Amino acid sequence: MKKTLSTICLPLTLAASLVLAGCGSTGASSSSPFTLTADSGVVGYFTFEEAIEANEVVDHSPMEMNVYTGSLDDSVTVEGKNGNGLLFNGDDEYLTLESTILEKDGFTIAMWVKPTEWKDWARVFDIGDTKEDAWCGMDFETKMLRFDVFGAKGAIKVLAPLPQVGKWTHIAATLGGGNAALYVNGKLSQKLPCAVTPADILANVQGIYVGRSNWADPLFNGVMDDVLVADRVFSAAEIAQLAAGVVIPE
């Protein structure tokens, strides 16, 4: 069993339609941790507690679909948010998830990140290809965290504060039900209507990457911990629970 403790921060107002959750406080969460069960919709949960052998990363979700780092050399675990985390060197290390794990009407991707540095367009994750895509990373234009969803039906740009270098921040993105949303430290940053669906993005998926882009953009440089992928849209309350921790029943 592994539990994580949240960092909850006071919200700021960027505009009437955009609530930004800051990243400086380390107060305790009032939410209870999220319990990972067989019917929770979680299709990937990577705690990085085990040593990385032959580039294999253990999946603690009910799917038990271990993945492999895309690095040229063996990736290493370092001190994480709780226990170990996976170090991404920003050059050649990333995770490739099975393209079949997200086949329903929505998805949630959440994780703790501790960036070493940010480069323009550096990716936290990227799903799809260069025509229909959903990605999260540093927005060159605003220098913020951006969850970008686009396709033949349109495009939207959801924003949040960029996680601070050297600080742990919990981020989560959801897509489905006609909306795209981005959360920071368990708090909703922004939610926008979105006509593009997961089915649109996954119709001709090139890759589902953690730490890498579907373009020739910079890779994530820093440490990640507790990477969770679900094939449904988590509620705001469930996102708060993820920031409070994840419990794997014995």
mmCIF file with all atom_site columns, C-alpha atoms in Angstrom, residues 35-226:
data_model
loop_
_atom_site.group_PDB
_atom_site.id
_atom_site.type_symbol
_atom_site.label_atom_id
_atom_site.label_alt_id
_atom_site.label_comp_id
_atom_site.label_asym_id
_atom_site.label_entity_id
_atom_site.label_seq_id
_atom_site.pdbx_PDB_ins_code
_atom_site.Cartn_x
_atom_site.Cartn_y
_atom_site.Cartn_z
_atom_site.occupancy
_atom_site.B_iso_or_equiv
_atom_site.pdbx_formal_charge
_atom_site.auth_seq_id
_atom_site.auth_comp_id
_atom_site.auth_asym_id
_atom_site.auth_atom_id
_atom_site.pdbx_PDB_model_num
ATOM 1   C CA . THR A 1 35  ? -8.900  3.846  -2.906  1.00 0.00 ? 35  THR A CA 1
ATOM 2   C CA . LEU A 1 36  ? -7.885  1.938  -6.004  1.00 0.00 ? 36  LEU A CA 1
ATOM 3   C CA . THR A 1 37  ? -10.443 -0.807 -6.680  1.00 0.00 ? 37  THR A CA 1
ATOM 4   C CA . ALA A 1 38  ? -11.242 -3.108 -9.589  1.00 0.00 ? 38  ALA A CA 1
ATOM 5   C CA . ASP A 1 39  ? -14.182 -0.928 -10.644 1.00 0.00 ? 39  ASP A CA 1
ATOM 6   C CA . SER A 1 40  ? -12.497 2.480  -10.185 1.00 0.00 ? 40  SER A CA 1
ATOM 7   C CA . GLY A 1 41  ? -11.710 2.833  -13.887 1.00 0.00 ? 41  GLY A CA 1
ATOM 8   C CA . VAL A 1 42  ? -7.969  3.053  -13.238 1.00 0.00 ? 42  VAL A CA 1
ATOM 9   C CA . VAL A 1 43  ? -6.104  1.360  -16.079 1.00 0.00 ? 43  VAL A CA 1
ATOM 10  C CA . GLY A 1 44  ? -2.575  2.369  -15.095 1.00 0.00 ? 44  GLY A CA 1
ATOM 11  C CA . TYR A 1 45  ? -0.961  3.271  -11.778 1.00 0.00 ? 45  TYR A CA 1
ATOM 12  C CA . PHE A 1 46  ? 2.802   3.607  -11.547 1.00 0.00 ? 46  PHE A CA 1
ATOM 13  C CA . THR A 1 47  ? 4.340   4.242  -8.118  1.00 0.00 ? 47  THR A CA 1
ATOM 14  C CA . PHE A 1 48  ? 7.979   3.582  -9.127  1.00 0.00 ? 48  PHE A CA 1
ATOM 15  C CA . GLU A 1 49  ? 8.685   1.856  -5.818  1.00 0.00 ? 49  GLU A CA 1
ATOM 16  C CA . GLU A 1 50  ? 10.405  -1.052 -7.536  1.00 0.00 ? 50  GLU A CA 1
ATOM 17  C CA . ALA A 1 51  ? 13.850  -0.788 -9.057  1.00 0.00 ? 51  ALA A CA 1
ATOM 18  C CA . ILE A 1 52  ? 13.711  -0.341 -12.834 1.00 0.00 ? 52  ILE A CA 1
ATOM 19  C CA . GLU A 1 53  ? 15.002  -3.542 -14.423 1.00 0.00 ? 53  GLU A CA 1
ATOM 20  C CA . ALA A 1 54  ? 15.289  -3.971 -18.201 1.00 0.00 ? 54  ALA A CA 1
ATOM 21  C CA . ASN A 1 55  ? 13.478  -0.614 -18.501 1.00 0.00 ? 55  ASN A CA 1
ATOM 22  C CA . GLU A 1 56  ? 10.263  -2.200 -17.139 1.00 0.00 ? 56  GLU A CA 1
ATOM 23  C CA . VAL A 1 57  ? 7.941   -0.166 -14.887 1.00 0.00 ? 57  VAL A CA 1
ATOM 24  C CA . VAL A 1 58  ? 5.418   -2.062 -12.742 1.00 0.00 ? 58  VAL A CA 1
ATOM 25  C CA . ASP A 1 59  ? 1.728   -1.204 -13.127 1.00 0.00 ? 59  ASP A CA 1
ATOM 26  C CA . HIS A 1 60  ? -0.147  -1.412 -9.816  1.00 0.00 ? 60  HIS A CA 1
ATOM 27  C CA . SER A 1 61  ? -3.584  -0.947 -11.379 1.00 0.00 ? 61  SER A CA 1
ATOM 28  C CA . PRO A 1 62  ? -6.010  -3.877 -11.784 1.00 0.00 ? 62  PRO A CA 1
ATOM 29  C CA . MET A 1 63  ? -4.882  -4.031 -15.441 1.00 0.00 ? 63  MET A CA 1
ATOM 30  C CA . GLU A 1 64  ? -1.329  -4.998 -14.422 1.00 0.00 ? 64  GLU A CA 1
ATOM 31  C CA . MET A 1 65  ? 0.009   -3.792 -17.775 1.00 0.00 ? 65  MET A CA 1
ATOM 32  C CA . ASN A 1 66  ? 3.670   -3.052 -17.087 1.00 0.00 ? 66  ASN A CA 1
ATOM 33  C CA . VAL A 1 67  ? 5.241   -0.512 -19.406 1.00 0.00 ? 67  VAL A CA 1
ATOM 34  C CA . TYR A 1 68  ? 8.760   0.200  -20.566 1.00 0.00 ? 68  TYR A CA 1
ATOM 35  C CA . THR A 1 69  ? 10.793  3.381  -20.439 1.00 0.00 ? 69  THR A CA 1
ATOM 36  C CA . GLY A 1 70  ? 11.717  4.748  -23.824 1.00 0.00 ? 70  GLY A CA 1
ATOM 37  C CA . SER A 1 71  ? 15.244  5.517  -22.702 1.00 0.00 ? 71  SER A CA 1
ATOM 38  C CA . LEU A 1 72  ? 18.421  4.414  -24.403 1.00 0.00 ? 72  LEU A CA 1
ATOM 39  C CA . ASP A 1 73  ? 19.891  3.552  -21.001 1.00 0.00 ? 73  ASP A CA 1
ATOM 40  C CA . ASP A 1 74  ? 18.239  2.152  -17.897 1.00 0.00 ? 74  ASP A CA 1
ATOM 41  C CA . SER A 1 75  ? 16.121  4.747  -16.129 1.00 0.00 ? 75  SER A CA 1
ATOM 42  C CA . VAL A 1 76  ? 16.626  5.208  -12.396 1.00 0.00 ? 76  VAL A CA 1
ATOM 43  C CA . THR A 1 77  ? 14.404  5.841  -9.416  1.00 0.00 ? 77  THR A CA 1
ATOM 44  C CA . VAL A 1 78  ? 15.210  8.631  -6.974  1.00 0.00 ? 78  VAL A CA 1
ATOM 45  C CA . GLU A 1 79  ? 13.503  10.174 -3.964  1.00 0.00 ? 79  GLU A CA 1
ATOM 46  C CA . GLY A 1 80  ? 9.892   10.799 -4.928  1.00 0.00 ? 80  GLY A CA 1
ATOM 47  C CA . LYS A 1 81  ? 6.915   12.565 -3.405  1.00 0.00 ? 81  LYS A CA 1
ATOM 48  C CA . ASN A 1 82  ? 6.484   9.481  -1.257  1.00 0.00 ? 82  ASN A CA 1
ATOM 49  C CA . GLY A 1 83  ? 8.985   6.685  -1.497  1.00 0.00 ? 83  GLY A CA 1
ATOM 50  C CA . ASN A 1 84  ? 10.578  6.534  -4.931  1.00 0.00 ? 84  ASN A CA 1
ATOM 51  C CA . GLY A 1 85  ? 9.896   8.526  -8.076  1.00 0.00 ? 85  GLY A CA 1
ATOM 52  C CA . LEU A 1 86  ? 11.100  8.091  -11.647 1.00 0.00 ? 86  LEU A CA 1
ATOM 53  C CA . LEU A 1 87  ? 13.764  10.473 -12.909 1.00 0.00 ? 87  LEU A CA 1
ATOM 54  C CA . PHE A 1 88  ? 13.262  11.795 -16.441 1.00 0.00 ? 88  PHE A CA 1
ATOM 55  C CA . ASN A 1 89  ? 16.500  13.246 -17.804 1.00 0.00 ? 89  ASN A CA 1
ATOM 56  C CA . GLY A 1 90  ? 14.868  15.486 -20.430 1.00 0.00 ? 90  GLY A CA 1
ATOM 57  C CA . ASP A 1 91  ? 16.828  13.839 -23.243 1.00 0.00 ? 91  ASP A CA 1
ATOM 58  C CA . ASP A 1 92  ? 15.669  10.292 -23.959 1.00 0.00 ? 92  ASP A CA 1
ATOM 59  C CA . GLU A 1 93  ? 13.549  9.001  -21.065 1.00 0.00 ? 93  GLU A CA 1
ATOM 60  C CA . TYR A 1 94  ? 9.771   8.673  -21.223 1.00 0.00 ? 94  TYR A CA 1
ATOM 61  C CA . LEU A 1 95  ? 6.987   6.117  -20.808 1.00 0.00 ? 95  LEU A CA 1
ATOM 62  C CA . THR A 1 96  ? 4.954   4.634  -23.648 1.00 0.00 ? 96  THR A CA 1
ATOM 63  C CA . LEU A 1 97  ? 1.523   3.340  -22.623 1.00 0.00 ? 97  LEU A CA 1
ATOM 64  C CA . GLU A 1 98  ? -0.539  0.790  -24.505 1.00 0.00 ? 98  GLU A CA 1
ATOM 65  C CA . SER A 1 99  ? -2.747  2.538  -27.073 1.00 0.00 ? 99  SER A CA 1
ATOM 66  C CA . THR A 1 100 ? -5.677  0.264  -26.168 1.00 0.00 ? 100 THR A CA 1
ATOM 67  C CA . ILE A 1 101 ? -5.991  1.302  -22.519 1.00 0.00 ? 101 ILE A CA 1
ATOM 68  C CA . LEU A 1 102 ? -8.133  4.370  -23.293 1.00 0.00 ? 102 LEU A CA 1
ATOM 69  C CA . GLU A 1 103 ? -11.104 3.145  -25.296 1.00 0.00 ? 103 GLU A CA 1
ATOM 70  C CA . LYS A 1 104 ? -14.051 4.699  -23.477 1.00 0.00 ? 104 LYS A CA 1
ATOM 71  C CA . ASP A 1 105 ? -15.804 8.070  -23.485 1.00 0.00 ? 105 ASP A CA 1
ATOM 72  C CA . GLY A 1 106 ? -13.433 9.878  -21.149 1.00 0.00 ? 106 GLY A CA 1
ATOM 73  C CA . PHE A 1 107 ? -10.069 9.779  -19.449 1.00 0.00 ? 107 PHE A CA 1
ATOM 74  C CA . THR A 1 108 ? -8.165  11.141 -16.470 1.00 0.00 ? 108 THR A CA 1
ATOM 75  C CA . ILE A 1 109 ? -4.402  11.454 -16.168 1.00 0.00 ? 109 ILE A CA 1
ATOM 76  C CA . ALA A 1 110 ? -2.893  12.535 -12.836 1.00 0.00 ? 110 ALA A CA 1
ATOM 77  C CA . MET A 1 111 ? 0.586   12.591 -11.304 1.00 0.00 ? 111 MET A CA 1
ATOM 78  C CA . TRP A 1 112 ? 3.013   14.338 -8.998  1.00 0.00 ? 112 TRP A CA 1
ATOM 79  C CA . VAL A 1 113 ? 5.734   16.267 -10.814 1.00 0.00 ? 113 VAL A CA 1
ATOM 80  C CA . LYS A 1 114 ? 8.928   17.920 -9.594  1.00 0.00 ? 114 LYS A CA 1
ATOM 81  C CA . PRO A 1 115 ? 10.514  19.611 -12.606 1.00 0.00 ? 115 PRO A CA 1
ATOM 82  C CA . THR A 1 116 ? 14.240  20.240 -12.767 1.00 0.00 ? 116 THR A CA 1
ATOM 83  C CA . GLU A 1 117 ? 13.688  22.797 -15.522 1.00 0.00 ? 117 GLU A CA 1
ATOM 84  C CA . TRP A 1 118 ? 11.075  23.784 -18.081 1.00 0.00 ? 118 TRP A CA 1
ATOM 85  C CA . LYS A 1 119 ? 11.688  24.224 -21.779 1.00 0.00 ? 119 LYS A CA 1
ATOM 86  C CA . ASP A 1 120 ? 9.146   25.704 -24.175 1.00 0.00 ? 120 ASP A CA 1
ATOM 87  C CA . TRP A 1 121 ? 6.570   23.061 -25.172 1.00 0.00 ? 121 TRP A CA 1
ATOM 88  C CA . ALA A 1 122 ? 8.117   20.433 -22.832 1.00 0.00 ? 122 ALA A CA 1
ATOM 89  C CA . ARG A 1 123 ? 5.585   17.642 -22.358 1.00 0.00 ? 123 ARG A CA 1
ATOM 90  C CA . VAL A 1 124 ? 4.129   16.068 -19.239 1.00 0.00 ? 124 VAL A CA 1
ATOM 91  C CA . PHE A 1 125 ? 2.045   13.759 -21.428 1.00 0.00 ? 125 PHE A CA 1
ATOM 92  C CA . ASP A 1 126 ? 0.833   13.550 -25.016 1.00 0.00 ? 126 ASP A CA 1
ATOM 93  C CA . ILE A 1 127 ? -1.955  11.409 -26.515 1.00 0.00 ? 127 ILE A CA 1
ATOM 94  C CA . GLY A 1 128 ? -2.817  11.091 -30.194 1.00 0.00 ? 128 GLY A CA 1
ATOM 95  C CA . ASP A 1 129 ? -0.919  12.290 -33.240 1.00 0.00 ? 129 ASP A CA 1
ATOM 96  C CA . THR A 1 130 ? -0.205  15.589 -34.974 1.00 0.00 ? 130 THR A CA 1
ATOM 97  C CA . LYS A 1 131 ? -3.782  15.963 -36.269 1.00 0.00 ? 131 LYS A CA 1
ATOM 98  C CA . GLU A 1 132 ? -5.962  14.843 -33.322 1.00 0.00 ? 132 GLU A CA 1
ATOM 99  C CA . ASP A 1 133 ? -4.189  15.260 -30.016 1.00 0.00 ? 133 ASP A CA 1
ATOM 100 C CA . ALA A 1 134 ? -4.420  15.985 -26.284 1.00 0.00 ? 134 ALA A CA 1
ATOM 101 C CA . TRP A 1 135 ? -1.243  17.106 -24.560 1.00 0.00 ? 135 TRP A CA 1
ATOM 102 C CA . CYS A 1 136 ? -0.163  18.739 -21.327 1.00 0.00 ? 136 CYS A CA 1
ATOM 103 C CA . GLY A 1 137 ? 3.024   20.698 -20.857 1.00 0.00 ? 137 GLY A CA 1
ATOM 104 C CA . MET A 1 138 ? 4.599   24.153 -20.843 1.00 0.00 ? 138 MET A CA 1
ATOM 105 C CA . ASP A 1 139 ? 2.805   26.693 -23.005 1.00 0.00 ? 139 ASP A CA 1
ATOM 106 C CA . PHE A 1 140 ? 5.357   28.804 -24.892 1.00 0.00 ? 140 PHE A CA 1
ATOM 107 C CA . GLU A 1 141 ? 2.943   31.705 -25.280 1.00 0.00 ? 141 GLU A CA 1
ATOM 108 C CA . THR A 1 142 ? 1.815   32.154 -21.659 1.00 0.00 ? 142 THR A CA 1
ATOM 109 C CA . LYS A 1 143 ? 4.587   30.301 -19.782 1.00 0.00 ? 143 LYS A CA 1
ATOM 110 C CA . MET A 1 144 ? 1.841   28.371 -17.997 1.00 0.00 ? 144 MET A CA 1
ATOM 111 C CA . LEU A 1 145 ? 0.822   24.736 -17.773 1.00 0.00 ? 145 LEU A CA 1
ATOM 112 C CA . ARG A 1 146 ? -1.387  23.997 -20.760 1.00 0.00 ? 146 ARG A CA 1
ATOM 113 C CA . PHE A 1 147 ? -3.792  21.155 -21.487 1.00 0.00 ? 147 PHE A CA 1
ATOM 114 C CA . ASP A 1 148 ? -4.330  21.398 -25.225 1.00 0.00 ? 148 ASP A CA 1
ATOM 115 C CA . VAL A 1 149 ? -7.000  19.406 -27.065 1.00 0.00 ? 149 VAL A CA 1
ATOM 116 C CA . PHE A 1 150 ? -7.535  19.753 -30.797 1.00 0.00 ? 150 PHE A CA 1
ATOM 117 C CA . GLY A 1 151 ? -8.914  17.954 -33.818 1.00 0.00 ? 151 GLY A CA 1
ATOM 118 C CA . ALA A 1 152 ? -11.248 18.325 -36.759 1.00 0.00 ? 152 ALA A CA 1
ATOM 119 C CA . LYS A 1 153 ? -14.051 19.456 -34.419 1.00 0.00 ? 153 LYS A CA 1
ATOM 120 C CA . GLY A 1 154 ? -12.080 22.364 -32.965 1.00 0.00 ? 154 GLY A CA 1
ATOM 121 C CA . ALA A 1 155 ? -9.437  23.226 -30.409 1.00 0.00 ? 155 ALA A CA 1
ATOM 122 C CA . ILE A 1 156 ? -9.294  24.431 -26.806 1.00 0.00 ? 156 ILE A CA 1
ATOM 123 C CA . LYS A 1 157 ? -6.502  25.507 -24.477 1.00 0.00 ? 157 LYS A CA 1
ATOM 124 C CA . VAL A 1 158 ? -6.945  24.902 -20.738 1.00 0.00 ? 158 VAL A CA 1
ATOM 125 C CA . LEU A 1 159 ? -4.456  26.700 -18.461 1.00 0.00 ? 159 LEU A CA 1
ATOM 126 C CA . ALA A 1 160 ? -3.033  26.410 -14.952 1.00 0.00 ? 160 ALA A CA 1
ATOM 127 C CA . PRO A 1 161 ? 0.032   27.744 -13.111 1.00 0.00 ? 161 PRO A CA 1
ATOM 128 C CA . LEU A 1 162 ? 3.249   26.110 -14.261 1.00 0.00 ? 162 LEU A CA 1
ATOM 129 C CA . PRO A 1 163 ? 4.590   23.779 -11.534 1.00 0.00 ? 163 PRO A CA 1
ATOM 130 C CA . GLN A 1 164 ? 7.589   25.375 -9.847  1.00 0.00 ? 164 GLN A CA 1
ATOM 131 C CA . VAL A 1 165 ? 11.051  24.035 -10.508 1.00 0.00 ? 165 VAL A CA 1
ATOM 132 C CA . GLY A 1 166 ? 12.275  21.974 -7.552  1.00 0.00 ? 166 GLY A CA 1
ATOM 133 C CA . LYS A 1 167 ? 8.789   21.779 -5.964  1.00 0.00 ? 167 LYS A CA 1
ATOM 134 C CA . TRP A 1 168 ? 6.308   18.902 -5.897  1.00 0.00 ? 168 TRP A CA 1
ATOM 135 C CA . THR A 1 169 ? 2.983   19.693 -7.575  1.00 0.00 ? 169 THR A CA 1
ATOM 136 C CA . HIS A 1 170 ? 0.022   17.409 -8.212  1.00 0.00 ? 170 HIS A CA 1
ATOM 137 C CA . ILE A 1 171 ? -1.573  17.876 -11.623 1.00 0.00 ? 171 ILE A CA 1
ATOM 138 C CA . ALA A 1 172 ? -4.548  16.160 -13.227 1.00 0.00 ? 172 ALA A CA 1
ATOM 139 C CA . ALA A 1 173 ? -6.276  16.527 -16.592 1.00 0.00 ? 173 ALA A CA 1
ATOM 140 C CA . THR A 1 174 ? -9.648  15.152 -17.668 1.00 0.00 ? 174 THR A CA 1
ATOM 141 C CA . LEU A 1 175 ? -11.346 14.931 -21.050 1.00 0.00 ? 175 LEU A CA 1
ATOM 142 C CA . GLY A 1 176 ? -14.879 13.713 -21.755 1.00 0.00 ? 176 GLY A CA 1
ATOM 143 C CA . GLY A 1 177 ? -18.517 14.580 -21.291 1.00 0.00 ? 177 GLY A CA 1
ATOM 144 C CA . GLY A 1 178 ? -18.101 17.617 -23.532 1.00 0.00 ? 178 GLY A CA 1
ATOM 145 C CA . ASN A 1 179 ? -15.447 19.230 -21.317 1.00 0.00 ? 179 ASN A CA 1
ATOM 146 C CA . ALA A 1 180 ? -11.709 19.412 -20.757 1.00 0.00 ? 180 ALA A CA 1
ATOM 147 C CA . ALA A 1 181 ? -10.365 20.337 -17.311 1.00 0.00 ? 181 ALA A CA 1
ATOM 148 C CA . LEU A 1 182 ? -7.051  20.891 -15.583 1.00 0.00 ? 182 LEU A CA 1
ATOM 149 C CA . TYR A 1 183 ? -6.428  20.616 -11.828 1.00 0.00 ? 183 TYR A CA 1
ATOM 150 C CA . VAL A 1 184 ? -3.466  21.665 -9.686  1.00 0.00 ? 184 VAL A CA 1
ATOM 151 C CA . ASN A 1 185 ? -2.958  20.290 -6.165  1.00 0.00 ? 185 ASN A CA 1
ATOM 152 C CA . GLY A 1 186 ? -6.492  18.928 -6.101  1.00 0.00 ? 186 GLY A CA 1
ATOM 153 C CA . LYS A 1 187 ? -8.109  22.227 -7.103  1.00 0.00 ? 187 LYS A CA 1
ATOM 154 C CA . LEU A 1 188 ? -9.836  22.987 -10.398 1.00 0.00 ? 188 LEU A CA 1
ATOM 155 C CA . SER A 1 189 ? -7.841  25.507 -12.388 1.00 0.00 ? 189 SER A CA 1
ATOM 156 C CA . GLN A 1 190 ? -9.995  25.718 -15.511 1.00 0.00 ? 190 GLN A CA 1
ATOM 157 C CA . LYS A 1 191 ? -12.706 23.749 -17.288 1.00 0.00 ? 191 LYS A CA 1
ATOM 158 C CA . LEU A 1 192 ? -13.788 24.506 -20.847 1.00 0.00 ? 192 LEU A CA 1
ATOM 159 C CA . PRO A 1 193 ? -16.364 23.028 -23.253 1.00 0.00 ? 193 PRO A CA 1
ATOM 160 C CA . CYS A 1 194 ? -14.659 20.694 -25.717 1.00 0.00 ? 194 CYS A CA 1
ATOM 161 C CA . ALA A 1 195 ? -16.201 19.124 -28.807 1.00 0.00 ? 195 ALA A CA 1
ATOM 162 C CA . VAL A 1 196 ? -13.200 16.856 -29.419 1.00 0.00 ? 196 VAL A CA 1
ATOM 163 C CA . THR A 1 197 ? -13.670 13.457 -27.780 1.00 0.00 ? 197 THR A CA 1
ATOM 164 C CA . PRO A 1 198 ? -11.227 10.763 -26.661 1.00 0.00 ? 198 PRO A CA 1
ATOM 165 C CA . ALA A 1 199 ? -12.529 8.624  -29.544 1.00 0.00 ? 199 ALA A CA 1
ATOM 166 C CA . ASP A 1 200 ? -11.496 11.341 -32.001 1.00 0.00 ? 200 ASP A CA 1
ATOM 167 C CA . ILE A 1 201 ? -7.999  11.483 -30.537 1.00 0.00 ? 201 ILE A CA 1
ATOM 168 C CA . LEU A 1 202 ? -7.542  7.730  -30.348 1.00 0.00 ? 202 LEU A CA 1
ATOM 169 C CA . ALA A 1 203 ? -8.911  6.952  -33.822 1.00 0.00 ? 203 ALA A CA 1
ATOM 170 C CA . ASN A 1 204 ? -5.412  7.064  -35.325 1.00 0.00 ? 204 ASN A CA 1
ATOM 171 C CA . VAL A 1 205 ? -3.275  7.286  -32.216 1.00 0.00 ? 205 VAL A CA 1
ATOM 172 C CA . GLN A 1 206 ? 0.450   7.581  -32.803 1.00 0.00 ? 206 GLN A CA 1
ATOM 173 C CA . GLY A 1 207 ? 1.424   7.319  -29.172 1.00 0.00 ? 207 GLY A CA 1
ATOM 174 C CA . ILE A 1 208 ? 0.328   7.683  -25.558 1.00 0.00 ? 208 ILE A CA 1
ATOM 175 C CA . TYR A 1 209 ? 3.403   9.126  -23.943 1.00 0.00 ? 209 TYR A CA 1
ATOM 176 C CA . VAL A 1 210 ? 4.291   10.280 -20.443 1.00 0.00 ? 210 VAL A CA 1
ATOM 177 C CA . GLY A 1 211 ? 7.170   12.739 -20.575 1.00 0.00 ? 211 GLY A CA 1
ATOM 178 C CA . ARG A 1 212 ? 7.330   12.921 -24.377 1.00 0.00 ? 212 ARG A CA 1
ATOM 179 C CA . SER A 1 213 ? 5.593   14.737 -27.241 1.00 0.00 ? 213 SER A CA 1
ATOM 180 C CA . ASN A 1 214 ? 4.140   13.436 -30.488 1.00 0.00 ? 214 ASN A CA 1
ATOM 181 C CA . TRP A 1 215 ? 6.164   16.244 -32.076 1.00 0.00 ? 215 TRP A CA 1
ATOM 182 C CA . ALA A 1 216 ? 9.872   17.053 -31.859 1.00 0.00 ? 216 ALA A CA 1
ATOM 183 C CA . ASP A 1 217 ? 9.308   18.985 -28.622 1.00 0.00 ? 217 ASP A CA 1
ATOM 184 C CA . PRO A 1 218 ? 11.451  18.864 -25.468 1.00 0.00 ? 218 PRO A CA 1
ATOM 185 C CA . LEU A 1 219 ? 10.953  15.931 -23.104 1.00 0.00 ? 219 LEU A CA 1
ATOM 186 C CA . PHE A 1 220 ? 10.039  16.369 -19.446 1.00 0.00 ? 220 PHE A CA 1
ATOM 187 C CA . ASN A 1 221 ? 13.051  17.015 -17.217 1.00 0.00 ? 221 ASN A CA 1
ATOM 188 C CA . GLY A 1 222 ? 12.485  16.162 -13.565 1.00 0.00 ? 222 GLY A CA 1
ATOM 189 C CA . VAL A 1 223 ? 10.904  13.541 -11.328 1.00 0.00 ? 223 VAL A CA 1
ATOM 190 C CA . MET A 1 224 ? 7.413   12.059 -11.519 1.00 0.00 ? 224 MET A CA 1
ATOM 191 C CA . ASP A 1 225 ? 5.586   9.990  -8.945  1.00 0.00 ? 225 ASP A CA 1
ATOM 192 C CA . ASP A 1 226 ? 2.240   8.195  -8.681  1.00 0.00 ? 226 ASP A CA 1
#
